[in-house]
């Protein structure tokens, strides 16, 4: 059974700082890994999707990497802004290919 | 930009009542999903649906739950007899293809069971 863990659970940084969020998963037989952002009381916004054959994906100030063999993914946020404050979730698509397993989330606060 | 929509945004019901949560997936998507998130907890997979049938479901998705695509646009989740522990945010999601495309989520329905 896939288990997805995110560390740290919460992070507070000053505006402008670069930061890294971590995601680890127990079953490396994944089809893809997706990073989401969730604002309080809201739905999930897709940020990046990395296929199992890829090592990284970039979108603007965001860069996600994937190391399947070690069961890890990182989300790098460059030059953080207060608007980046949210909970960041990673999710793997594995096992039965339809099933998605979410991580515990990292709550990010960027202080102006 | 196309988006997944969900109605209602908030549903309050009495324990034991039936509720139907509605979703309109993105129009050219073929795979549909329901998830739930109990306050302060992880997002949990409930069920996936393709070609008018359930393709996978979790242990949470017991006989009290059912899904349906009654027409070409709506996708519904029915809870037959709600329990207090069904109180959660329910998210619908859709994607074009299961492994190569992103899942897009709706804004959620907050279900409160009293």
JSON list of C-alpha atoms in Angstrom, two decimals:
[
{"chain": "A", "resi": 1, "resn": "UNK", "atom": "CA", "xyz": [0.00, 0.00, 0.00]},
{"chain": "A", "resi": 2, "resn": "UNK", "atom": "CA", "xyz": [1.41, 3.35, -1.06]},
{"chain": "A", "resi": 3, "resn": "UNK", "atom": "CA", "xyz": [2.25, 5.79, 1.72]},
{"chain": "A", "resi": 4, "resn": "UNK", "atom": "CA", "xyz": [3.14, 9.39, 0.88]},
{"chain": "A", "resi": 5, "resn": "UNK", "atom": "CA", "xyz": [4.77, 11.66, 3.43]},
{"chain": "A", "resi": 6, "resn": "UNK", "atom": "CA", "xyz": [5.66, 15.32, 3.26]},
{"chain": "A", "resi": 7, "resn": "UNK", "atom": "CA", "xyz": [8.22, 17.07, 5.38]},
{"chain": "A", "resi": 8, "resn": "UNK", "atom": "CA", "xyz": [8.08, 19.58, 6.90]},
{"chain": "A", "resi": 9, "resn": "UNK", "atom": "CA", "xyz": [4.44, 19.78, 7.91]},
{"chain": "A", "resi": 10, "resn": "UNK", "atom": "CA", "xyz": [4.71, 23.56, 8.15]},
{"chain": "A", "resi": 11, "resn": "UNK", "atom": "CA", "xyz": [7.22, 26.10, 6.97]},
{"chain": "A", "resi": 12, "resn": "UNK", "atom": "CA", "xyz": [7.51, 29.85, 7.47]},
{"chain": "A", "resi": 13, "resn": "UNK", "atom": "CA", "xyz": [9.94, 31.87, 5.36]},
{"chain": "A", "resi": 14, "resn": "UNK", "atom": "CA", "xyz": [10.58, 35.54, 4.64]},
{"chain": "A", "resi": 15, "resn": "UNK", "atom": "CA", "xyz": [9.57, 36.88, 1.26]},
{"chain": "A", "resi": 16, "resn": "UNK", "atom": "CA", "xyz": [12.18, 36.42, -1.45]},
{"chain": "A", "resi": 17, "resn": "UNK", "atom": "CA", "xyz": [13.67, 33.26, -0.05]},
{"chain": "A", "resi": 18, "resn": "UNK", "atom": "CA", "xyz": [14.11, 30.13, -2.17]},
{"chain": "A", "resi": 19, "resn": "UNK", "atom": "CA", "xyz": [12.66, 27.02, -0.57]},
{"chain": "A", "resi": 20, "resn": "UNK", "atom": "CA", "xyz": [12.31, 23.28, -1.03]},
{"chain": "A", "resi": 21, "resn": "UNK", "atom": "CA", "xyz": [9.37, 21.10, -0.11]},
{"chain": "A", "resi": 22, "resn": "UNK", "atom": "CA", "xyz": [9.86, 17.37, 0.20]},
{"chain": "A", "resi": 23, "resn": "UNK", "atom": "CA", "xyz": [7.67, 14.42, -0.69]},
{"chain": "A", "resi": 24, "resn": "UNK", "atom": "CA", "xyz": [8.54, 10.77, -0.13]},
{"chain": "A", "resi": 25, "resn": "UNK", "atom": "CA", "xyz": [6.66, 7.65, -1.17]},
{"chain": "A", "resi": 26, "resn": "UNK", "atom": "CA", "xyz": [7.06, 4.01, -0.26]},
{"chain": "A", "resi": 27, "resn": "UNK", "atom": "CA", "xyz": [6.14, 2.31, -3.54]},
{"chain": "A", "resi": 28, "resn": "UNK", "atom": "CA", "xyz": [8.45, 3.41, -6.34]},
{"chain": "A", "resi": 29, "resn": "UNK", "atom": "CA", "xyz": [6.28, 1.79, -9.02]},
{"chain": "A", "resi": 30, "resn": "UNK", "atom": "CA", "xyz": [4.46, 5.02, -9.81]},
{"chain": "A", "resi": 31, "resn": "UNK", "atom": "CA", "xyz": [3.08, 6.22, -13.13]},
{"chain": "A", "resi": 32, "resn": "UNK", "atom": "CA", "xyz": [3.42, 9.89, -12.25]},
{"chain": "A", "resi": 33, "resn": "UNK", "atom": "CA", "xyz": [3.57, 12.35, -9.40]},
{"chain": "A", "resi": 34, "resn": "UNK", "atom": "CA", "xyz": [1.57, 15.56, -9.23]},
{"chain": "A", "resi": 35, "resn": "UNK", "atom": "CA", "xyz": [2.07, 18.64, -7.05]},
{"chain": "A", "resi": 36, "resn": "UNK", "atom": "CA", "xyz": [-0.95, 20.67, -5.98]},
{"chain": "A", "resi": 37, "resn": "UNK", "atom": "CA", "xyz": [-1.61, 23.81, -4.07]},
{"chain": "A", "resi": 38, "resn": "UNK", "atom": "CA", "xyz": [-4.59, 24.12, -1.72]},
{"chain": "A", "resi": 39, "resn": "UNK", "atom": "CA", "xyz": [-5.76, 27.44, -0.32]},
{"chain": "A", "resi": 40, "resn": "UNK", "atom": "CA", "xyz": [-7.81, 27.39, 2.92]},
{"chain": "A", "resi": 41, "resn": "UNK", "atom": "CA", "xyz": [-11.32, 26.06, 2.36]},
{"chain": "A", "resi": 42, "resn": "UNK", "atom": "CA", "xyz": [-10.69, 25.72, -1.37]},
{"chain": "A", "resi": 43, "resn": "UNK", "atom": "CA", "xyz": [-10.09, 23.05, -3.95]},
{"chain": "A", "resi": 44, "resn": "UNK", "atom": "CA", "xyz": [-6.79, 21.79, -5.30]},
{"chain": "A", "resi": 45, "resn": "UNK", "atom": "CA", "xyz": [-4.90, 23.60, -8.04]},
{"chain": "A", "resi": 46, "resn": "UNK", "atom": "CA", "xyz": [-2.55, 21.50, -10.12]},
{"chain": "A", "resi": 47, "resn": "UNK", "atom": "CA", "xyz": [0.98, 22.91, -10.24]},
{"chain": "A", "resi": 48, "resn": "UNK", "atom": "CA", "xyz": [3.14, 20.31, -11.97]},
{"chain": "A", "resi": 49, "resn": "UNK", "atom": "CA", "xyz": [2.89, 16.72, -13.18]},
{"chain": "A", "resi": 50, "resn": "UNK", "atom": "CA", "xyz": [6.01, 14.60, -13.54]},
{"chain": "A", "resi": 51, "resn": "UNK", "atom": "CA", "xyz": [5.82, 11.34, -15.46]},
{"chain": "A", "resi": 52, "resn": "UNK", "atom": "CA", "xyz": [7.71, 8.35, -14.09]},
{"chain": "A", "resi": 53, "resn": "UNK", "atom": "CA", "xyz": [10.18, 8.58, -16.97]},
{"chain": "A", "resi": 54, "resn": "UNK", "atom": "CA", "xyz": [10.98, 12.24, -16.26]},
{"chain": "A", "resi": 55, "resn": "UNK", "atom": "CA", "xyz": [13.43, 13.71, -13.78]},
{"chain": "A", "resi": 56, "resn": "UNK", "atom": "CA", "xyz": [11.98, 17.18, -13.47]},
{"chain": "A", "resi": 57, "resn": "UNK", "atom": "CA", "xyz": [9.38, 19.67, -14.61]},
{"chain": "A", "resi": 58, "resn": "UNK", "atom": "CA", "xyz": [9.42, 23.45, -14.48]},
{"chain": "A", "resi": 59, "resn": "UNK", "atom": "CA", "xyz": [6.69, 26.05, -14.49]},
{"chain": "A", "resi": 60, "resn": "UNK", "atom": "CA", "xyz": [7.66, 29.66, -13.83]},
{"chain": "A", "resi": 61, "resn": "UNK", "atom": "CA", "xyz": [9.24, 29.90, -10.38]},
{"chain": "A", "resi": 62, "resn": "UNK", "atom": "CA", "xyz": [8.42, 26.26, -9.63]},
{"chain": "A", "resi": 63, "resn": "UNK", "atom": "CA", "xyz": [10.64, 23.28, -10.31]},
{"chain": "A", "resi": 64, "resn": "UNK", "atom": "CA", "xyz": [9.72, 19.75, -9.33]},
{"chain": "A", "resi": 65, "resn": "UNK", "atom": "CA", "xyz": [12.14, 16.84, -9.40]},
{"chain": "A", "resi": 66, "resn": "UNK", "atom": "CA", "xyz": [11.53, 13.12, -9.17]},
{"chain": "A", "resi": 67, "resn": "UNK", "atom": "CA", "xyz": [13.84, 10.34, -8.04]},
{"chain": "A", "resi": 68, "resn": "UNK", "atom": "CA", "xyz": [11.81, 7.16, -8.33]},
{"chain": "A", "resi": 69, "resn": "UNK", "atom": "CA", "xyz": [14.51, 4.84, -7.08]},
{"chain": "A", "resi": 70, "resn": "UNK", "atom": "CA", "xyz": [14.77, 6.64, -3.78]},
{"chain": "A", "resi": 71, "resn": "UNK", "atom": "CA", "xyz": [11.05, 7.37, -3.57]},
{"chain": "A", "resi": 72, "resn": "UNK", "atom": "CA", "xyz": [11.44, 11.12, -3.43]},
{"chain": "A", "resi": 73, "resn": "UNK", "atom": "CA", "xyz": [10.23, 14.27, -5.08]},
{"chain": "A", "resi": 74, "resn": "UNK", "atom": "CA", "xyz": [11.02, 17.88, -4.28]},
{"chain": "A", "resi": 75, "resn": "UNK", "atom": "CA", "xyz": [9.25, 21.10, -5.16]},
{"chain": "A", "resi": 76, "resn": "UNK", "atom": "CA", "xyz": [11.56, 24.07, -5.41]},
{"chain": "A", "resi": 77, "resn": "UNK", "atom": "CA", "xyz": [10.01, 27.54, -5.19]},
{"chain": "A", "resi": 78, "resn": "UNK", "atom": "CA", "xyz": [12.24, 30.40, -6.23]},
{"chain": "A", "resi": 79, "resn": "UNK", "atom": "CA", "xyz": [11.94, 33.94, -4.89]},
{"chain": "A", "resi": 80, "resn": "UNK", "atom": "CA", "xyz": [8.94, 33.18, -2.69]},
{"chain": "A", "resi": 81, "resn": "UNK", "atom": "CA", "xyz": [6.07, 35.68, -2.48]},
{"chain": "A", "resi": 82, "resn": "UNK", "atom": "CA", "xyz": [3.28, 36.16, 0.10]},
{"chain": "A", "resi": 83, "resn": "UNK", "atom": "CA", "xyz": [0.86, 34.90, -2.55]},
{"chain": "A", "resi": 84, "resn": "UNK", "atom": "CA", "xyz": [2.64, 31.53, -2.43]},
{"chain": "A", "resi": 85, "resn": "UNK", "atom": "CA", "xyz": [1.24, 30.98, 1.08]},
{"chain": "A", "resi": 86, "resn": "UNK", "atom": "CA", "xyz": [-0.88, 27.83, 0.91]},
{"chain": "A", "resi": 87, "resn": "UNK", "atom": "CA", "xyz": [-0.73, 24.12, 1.62]},
{"chain": "A", "resi": 88, "resn": "UNK", "atom": "CA", "xyz": [1.25, 22.15, -0.93]},
{"chain": "A", "resi": 89, "resn": "UNK", "atom": "CA", "xyz": [0.30, 18.54, -1.61]},
{"chain": "A", "resi": 90, "resn": "UNK", "atom": "CA", "xyz": [2.03, 15.85, -3.61]},
{"chain": "A", "resi": 91, "resn": "UNK", "atom": "CA", "xyz": [0.16, 12.86, -4.97]},
{"chain": "A", "resi": 92, "resn": "UNK", "atom": "CA", "xyz": [1.29, 9.67, -6.68]},
{"chain": "A", "resi": 93, "resn": "UNK", "atom": "CA", "xyz": [-0.55, 7.64, -9.28]},
{"chain": "A", "resi": 94, "resn": "UNK", "atom": "CA", "xyz": [0.39, 4.03, -8.66]},
{"chain": "A", "resi": 95, "resn": "UNK", "atom": "CA", "xyz": [-0.85, 0.53, -8.08]},
{"chain": "A", "resi": 96, "resn": "UNK", "atom": "CA", "xyz": [-4.20, 0.35, -9.82]},
{"chain": "A", "resi": 97, "resn": "UNK", "atom": "CA", "xyz": [-3.43, 3.15, -12.23]},
{"chain": "A", "resi": 98, "resn": "UNK", "atom": "CA", "xyz": [-6.56, 5.01, -11.41]},
{"chain": "A", "resi": 99, "resn": "UNK", "atom": "CA", "xyz": [-5.80, 5.40, -7.74]},
{"chain": "A", "resi": 100, "resn": "UNK", "atom": "CA", "xyz": [-4.10, 8.52, -6.48]},
{"chain": "A", "resi": 101, "resn": "UNK", "atom": "CA", "xyz": [-2.52, 8.70, -3.04]},
{"chain": "A", "resi": 102, "resn": "UNK", "atom": "CA", "xyz": [-2.03, 12.10, -1.45]},
{"chain": "A", "resi": 103, "resn": "UNK", "atom": "CA", "xyz": [0.64, 13.21, 0.95]},
{"chain": "A", "resi": 104, "resn": "UNK", "atom": "CA", "xyz": [0.07, 14.87, 4.26]},
{"chain": "A", "resi": 105, "resn": "UNK", "atom": "CA", "xyz": [0.84, 18.34, 2.92]},
{"chain": "A", "resi": 106, "resn": "UNK", "atom": "CA", "xyz": [3.23, 21.17, 3.81]},
{"chain": "A", "resi": 107, "resn": "UNK", "atom": "CA", "xyz": [1.65, 24.40, 4.99]},
{"chain": "A", "resi": 108, "resn": "UNK", "atom": "CA", "xyz": [3.75, 27.27, 3.71]},
{"chain": "A", "resi": 109, "resn": "UNK", "atom": "CA", "xyz": [3.64, 30.80, 5.03]},
{"chain": "A", "resi": 110, "resn": "UNK", "atom": "CA", "xyz": [5.64, 33.50, 3.25]},
{"chain": "A", "resi": 111, "resn": "UNK", "atom": "CA", "xyz": [6.08, 36.54, 5.45]},
{"chain": "A", "resi": 112, "resn": "UNK", "atom": "CA", "xyz": [6.20, 39.94, 3.73]},
{"chain": "B", "resi": 1, "resn": "UNK", "atom": "CA", "xyz": [-10.12, 27.96, -19.35]},
{"chain": "B", "resi": 2, "resn": "UNK", "atom": "CA", "xyz": [-12.33, 24.91, -18.77]},
{"chain": "B", "resi": 3, "resn": "UNK", "atom": "CA", "xyz": [-12.85, 23.91, -15.16]},
{"chain": "B", "resi": 4, "resn": "UNK", "atom": "CA", "xyz": [-14.55, 21.31, -13.03]},
{"chain": "B", "resi": 5, "resn": "UNK", "atom": "CA", "xyz": [-17.61, 22.66, -11.24]},
{"chain": "B", "resi": 6, "resn": "UNK", "atom": "CA", "xyz": [-19.41, 21.27, -8.20]},
{"chain": "B", "resi": 7, "resn": "UNK", "atom": "CA", "xyz": [-22.77, 21.96, -6.59]},
{"chain": "B", "resi": 8, "resn": "UNK", "atom": "CA", "xyz": [-23.75, 22.75, -3.96]},
{"chain": "B", "resi": 9, "resn": "UNK", "atom": "CA", "xyz": [-20.80, 24.45, -2.32]},
{"chain": "B", "resi": 10, "resn": "UNK", "atom": "CA", "xyz": [-22.15, 23.59, 1.11]},
{"chain": "B", "resi": 11, "resn": "UNK", "atom": "CA", "xyz": [-24.72, 20.97, 2.08]},
{"chain": "B", "resi": 12, "resn": "UNK", "atom": "CA", "xyz": [-26.11, 20.51, 5.56]},
{"chain": "B", "resi": 13, "resn": "UNK", "atom": "CA", "xyz": [-28.11, 17.36, 6.27]},
{"chain": "B", "resi": 14, "resn": "UNK", "atom": "CA", "xyz": [-29.47, 15.32, 9.13]},
{"chain": "B", "resi": 15, "resn": "UNK", "atom": "CA", "xyz": [-27.92, 11.98, 9.99]},
{"chain": "B", "resi": 16, "resn": "UNK", "atom": "CA", "xyz": [-29.62, 9.18, 8.09]},
{"chain": "B", "resi": 17, "resn": "UNK", "atom": "CA", "xyz": [-30.65, 11.36, 5.16]},
{"chain": "B", "resi": 18, "resn": "UNK", "atom": "CA", "xyz": [-29.58, 10.79, 1.57]},
{"chain": "B", "resi": 19, "resn": "UNK", "atom": "CA", "xyz": [-27.46, 13.37, -0.19]},
{"chain": "B", "resi": 20, "resn": "UNK", "atom": "CA", "xyz": [-26.40, 13.77, -3.79]},
{"chain": "B", "resi": 21, "resn": "UNK", "atom": "CA", "xyz": [-23.32, 15.77, -4.64]},
{"chain": "B", "resi": 22, "resn": "UNK", "atom": "CA", "xyz": [-23.01, 16.96, -8.19]},
{"chain": "B", "resi": 23, "resn": "UNK", "atom": "CA", "xyz": [-20.07, 17.60, -10.45]},
{"chain": "B", "resi": 24, "resn": "UNK", "atom": "CA", "xyz": [-19.63, 18.72, -14.02]},
{"chain": "B", "resi": 25, "resn": "UNK", "atom": "CA", "xyz": [-16.23, 17.51, -15.25]},
{"chain": "B", "resi": 26, "resn": "UNK", "atom": "CA", "xyz": [-14.28, 19.15, -18.05]},
{"chain": "B", "resi": 27, "resn": "UNK", "atom": "CA", "xyz": [-16.06, 18.29, -21.27]},
{"chain": "B", "resi": 28, "resn": "UNK", "atom": "CA", "xyz": [-13.41, 16.27, -23.13]},
{"chain": "B", "resi": 29, "resn": "UNK", "atom": "CA", "xyz": [-12.28, 14.35, -20.06]},
{"chain": "B", "resi": 30, "resn": "UNK", "atom": "CA", "xyz": [-12.98, 10.65, -19.82]},
{"chain": "B", "resi": 31, "resn": "UNK", "atom": "CA", "xyz": [-11.94, 9.70, -16.29]},
{"chain": "B", "resi": 32, "resn": "UNK", "atom": "CA", "xyz": [-13.75, 10.95, -13.23]},
{"chain": "B", "resi": 33, "resn": "UNK", "atom": "CA", "xyz": [-12.98, 10.77, -9.55]},
{"chain": "B", "resi": 34, "resn": "UNK", "atom": "CA", "xyz": [-14.34, 11.53, -6.12]},
{"chain": "B", "resi": 35, "resn": "UNK", "atom": "CA", "xyz": [-12.16, 12.32, -3.12]},
{"chain": "B", "resi": 36, "resn": "UNK", "atom": "CA", "xyz": [-12.92, 13.45, 0.37]},
{"chain": "B", "resi": 37, "resn": "UNK", "atom": "CA", "xyz": [-11.00, 15.47, 2.91]},
{"chain": "B", "resi": 38, "resn": "UNK", "atom": "CA", "xyz": [-12.03, 15.37, 6.54]},
{"chain": "B", "resi": 39, "resn": "UNK", "atom": "CA", "xyz": [-11.11, 18.62, 8.26]},
{"chain": "B", "resi": 40, "resn": "UNK", "atom": "CA", "xyz": [-7.40, 18.67, 9.07]},
{"chain": "B", "resi": 41, "resn": "UNK", "atom": "CA", "xyz": [-6.73, 15.33, 7.39]},
{"chain": "B", "resi": 42, "resn": "UNK", "atom": "CA", "xyz": [-5.37, 14.04, 4.09]},
{"chain": "B", "resi": 43, "resn": "UNK", "atom": "CA", "xyz": [-7.21, 14.03, 0.82]},
{"chain": "B", "resi": 44, "resn": "UNK", "atom": "CA", "xyz": [-8.50, 10.47, 0.40]},
{"chain": "B", "resi": 45, "resn": "UNK", "atom": "CA", "xyz": [-9.40, 8.67, -2.80]},
{"chain": "B", "resi": 46, "resn": "UNK", "atom": "CA", "xyz": [-12.94, 7.32, -2.93]},
{"chain": "B", "resi": 47, "resn": "UNK", "atom": "CA", "xyz": [-13.67, 6.11, -6.44]},
{"chain": "B", "resi": 48, "resn": "UNK", "atom": "CA", "xyz": [-12.72, 6.39, -10.09]},
{"chain": "B", "resi": 49, "resn": "UNK", "atom": "CA", "xyz": [-15.15, 6.06, -12.98]},
{"chain": "B", "resi": 50, "resn": "UNK", "atom": "CA", "xyz": [-14.61, 5.39, -16.66]},
{"chain": "B", "resi": 51, "resn": "UNK", "atom": "CA", "xyz": [-16.82, 4.30, -19.51]},
{"chain": "B", "resi": 52, "resn": "UNK", "atom": "CA", "xyz": [-19.90, 4.37, -17.29]},
{"chain": "B", "resi": 53, "resn": "UNK", "atom": "CA", "xyz": [-18.56, 2.08, -14.65]},
{"chain": "B", "resi": 54, "resn": "UNK", "atom": "CA", "xyz": [-16.46, 2.14, -11.53]},
{"chain": "B", "resi": 55, "resn": "UNK", "atom": "CA", "xyz": [-12.86, 1.30, -12.37]},
{"chain": "B", "resi": 56, "resn": "UNK", "atom": "CA", "xyz": [-11.46, 1.43, -8.86]},
{"chain": "B", "resi": 57, "resn": "UNK", "atom": "CA", "xyz": [-12.68, 2.19, -5.37]},
{"chain": "B", "resi": 58, "resn": "UNK", "atom": "CA", "xyz": [-11.18, 2.49, -1.92]},
{"chain": "B", "resi": 59, "resn": "UNK", "atom": "CA", "xyz": [-12.21, 0.72, 1.26]},
{"chain": "B", "resi": 60, "resn": "UNK", "atom": "CA", "xyz": [-14.02, 3.92, 2.27]},
{"chain": "B", "resi": 61, "resn": "UNK", "atom": "CA", "xyz": [-16.42, 3.56, -0.67]},
{"chain": "B", "resi": 62, "resn": "UNK", "atom": "CA", "xyz": [-18.81, 1.05, 0.86]},
{"chain": "B", "resi": 63, "resn": "UNK", "atom": "CA", "xyz": [-22.41, 0.18, 0.00]},
{"chain": "B", "resi": 64, "resn": "UNK", "atom": "CA", "xyz": [-23.61, 3.55, 1.33]},
{"chain": "B", "resi": 65, "resn": "UNK", "atom": "CA", "xyz": [-21.91, 5.28, -1.59]},
{"chain": "B", "resi": 66, "resn": "UNK", "atom": "CA", "xyz": [-22.74, 5.20, -5.25]},
{"chain": "B", "resi": 67, "resn": "UNK", "atom": "CA", "xyz": [-21.73, 7.16, -8.33]},
{"chain": "B", "resi": 68, "resn": "UNK", "atom": "CA", "xyz": [-23.52, 7.83, -11.54]},
{"chain": "B", "resi": 69, "resn": "UNK", "atom": "CA", "xyz": [-23.13, 9.71, -14.79]},
{"chain": "B", "resi": 70, "resn": "UNK", "atom": "CA", "xyz": [-26.80, 10.32, -15.53]},
{"chain": "B", "resi": 71, "resn": "UNK", "atom": "CA", "xyz": [-26.17, 12.28, -18.72]},
{"chain": "B", "resi": 72, "resn": "UNK", "atom": "CA", "xyz": [-23.28, 13.48, -20.86]},
{"chain": "B", "resi": 73, "resn": "UNK", "atom": "CA", "xyz": [-22.16, 16.17, -18.47]},
{"chain": "B", "resi": 74, "resn": "UNK", "atom": "CA", "xyz": [-22.98, 15.42, -14.82]},
{"chain": "B", "resi": 75, "resn": "UNK", "atom": "CA", "xyz": [-21.19, 13.07, -12.45]},
{"chain": "B", "resi": 76, "resn": "UNK", "atom": "CA", "xyz": [-22.83, 12.45, -9.09]},
{"chain": "B", "resi": 77, "resn": "UNK", "atom": "CA", "xyz": [-21.91, 10.97, -5.73]},
{"chain": "B", "resi": 78, "resn": "UNK", "atom": "CA", "xyz": [-24.78, 9.67, -3.62]},
{"chain": "B", "resi": 79, "resn": "UNK", "atom": "CA", "xyz": [-24.55, 8.86, 0.05]},
{"chain": "B", "resi": 80, "resn": "UNK", "atom": "CA", "xyz": [-27.61, 6.82, 0.99]},
{"chain": "B", "resi": 81, "resn": "UNK", "atom": "CA", "xyz": [-27.78, 7.21, 4.74]},
{"chain": "B", "resi": 82, "resn": "UNK", "atom": "CA", "xyz": [-25.37, 9.83, 6.01]},
{"chain": "B", "resi": 83, "resn": "UNK", "atom": "CA", "xyz": [-23.42, 9.40, 9.22]},
{"chain": "B", "resi": 84, "resn": "UNK", "atom": "CA", "xyz": [-21.73, 12.03, 11.36]},
{"chain": "B", "resi": 85, "resn": "UNK", "atom": "CA", "xyz": [-18.35, 10.80, 10.13]},
{"chain": "B", "resi": 86, "resn": "UNK", "atom": "CA", "xyz": [-19.31, 11.56, 6.52]},
{"chain": "B", "resi": 87, "resn": "UNK", "atom": "CA", "xyz": [-18.86, 15.25, 7.31]},
{"chain": "B", "resi": 88, "resn": "UNK", "atom": "CA", "xyz": [-16.02, 16.33, 5.04]},
{"chain": "B", "resi": 89, "resn": "UNK", "atom": "CA", "xyz": [-15.10, 18.27, 1.95]},
{"chain": "B", "resi": 90, "resn": "UNK", "atom": "CA", "xyz": [-15.86, 16.22, -1.16]},
{"chain": "B", "resi": 91, "resn": "UNK", "atom": "CA", "xyz": [-13.86, 16.92, -4.29]},
{"chain": "B", "resi": 92, "resn": "UNK", "atom": "CA", "xyz": [-14.61, 15.83, -7.82]},
{"chain": "B", "resi": 93, "resn": "UNK", "atom": "CA", "xyz": [-11.79, 15.56, -10.33]},
{"chain": "B", "resi": 94, "resn": "UNK", "atom": "CA", "xyz": [-11.40, 14.65, -13.97]},
{"chain": "B", "resi": 95, "resn": "UNK", "atom": "CA", "xyz": [-8.65, 13.94, -16.45]},
{"chain": "B", "resi": 96, "resn": "UNK", "atom": "CA", "xyz": [-8.38, 13.01, -20.09]},
{"chain": "B", "resi": 97, "resn": "UNK", "atom": "CA", "xyz": [-6.24, 9.94, -19.64]},
{"chain": "B", "resi": 98, "resn": "UNK", "atom": "CA", "xyz": [-5.24, 8.17, -16.43]},
{"chain": "B", "resi": 99, "resn": "UNK", "atom": "CA", "xyz": [-1.47, 8.18, -16.46]},
{"chain": "B", "resi": 100, "resn": "UNK", "atom": "CA", "xyz": [-0.25, 10.96, -18.74]},
{"chain": "B", "resi": 101, "resn": "UNK", "atom": "CA", "xyz": [-2.49, 13.86, -17.89]},
{"chain": "B", "resi": 102, "resn": "UNK", "atom": "CA", "xyz": [-3.09, 16.00, -14.86]},
{"chain": "B", "resi": 103, "resn": "UNK", "atom": "CA", "xyz": [-6.14, 15.64, -12.70]},
{"chain": "B", "resi": 104, "resn": "UNK", "atom": "CA", "xyz": [-8.19, 18.81, -12.44]},
{"chain": "B", "resi": 105, "resn": "UNK", "atom": "CA", "xyz": [-10.17, 19.34, -9.28]},
{"chain": "B", "resi": 106, "resn": "UNK", "atom": "CA", "xyz": [-13.40, 21.12, -8.59]},
{"chain": "B", "resi": 107, "resn": "UNK", "atom": "CA", "xyz": [-13.79, 23.60, -5.72]},
{"chain": "B", "resi": 108, "resn": "UNK", "atom": "CA", "xyz": [-15.42, 21.01, -3.48]},
{"chain": "B", "resi": 109, "resn": "UNK", "atom": "CA", "xyz": [-18.69, 20.53, -1.61]},
{"chain": "B", "resi": 110, "resn": "UNK", "atom": "CA", "xyz": [-18.57, 20.90, 2.14]},
{"chain": "B", "resi": 111, "resn": "UNK", "atom": "CA", "xyz": [-20.92, 18.30, 3.63]},
{"chain": "B", "resi": 112, "resn": "UNK", "atom": "CA", "xyz": [-22.02, 18.78, 7.22]},
{"chain": "B", "resi": 113, "resn": "UNK", "atom": "CA", "xyz": [-23.99, 15.96, 8.84]},
{"chain": "B", "resi": 114, "resn": "UNK", "atom": "CA", "xyz": [-25.83, 16.91, 12.02]}
]
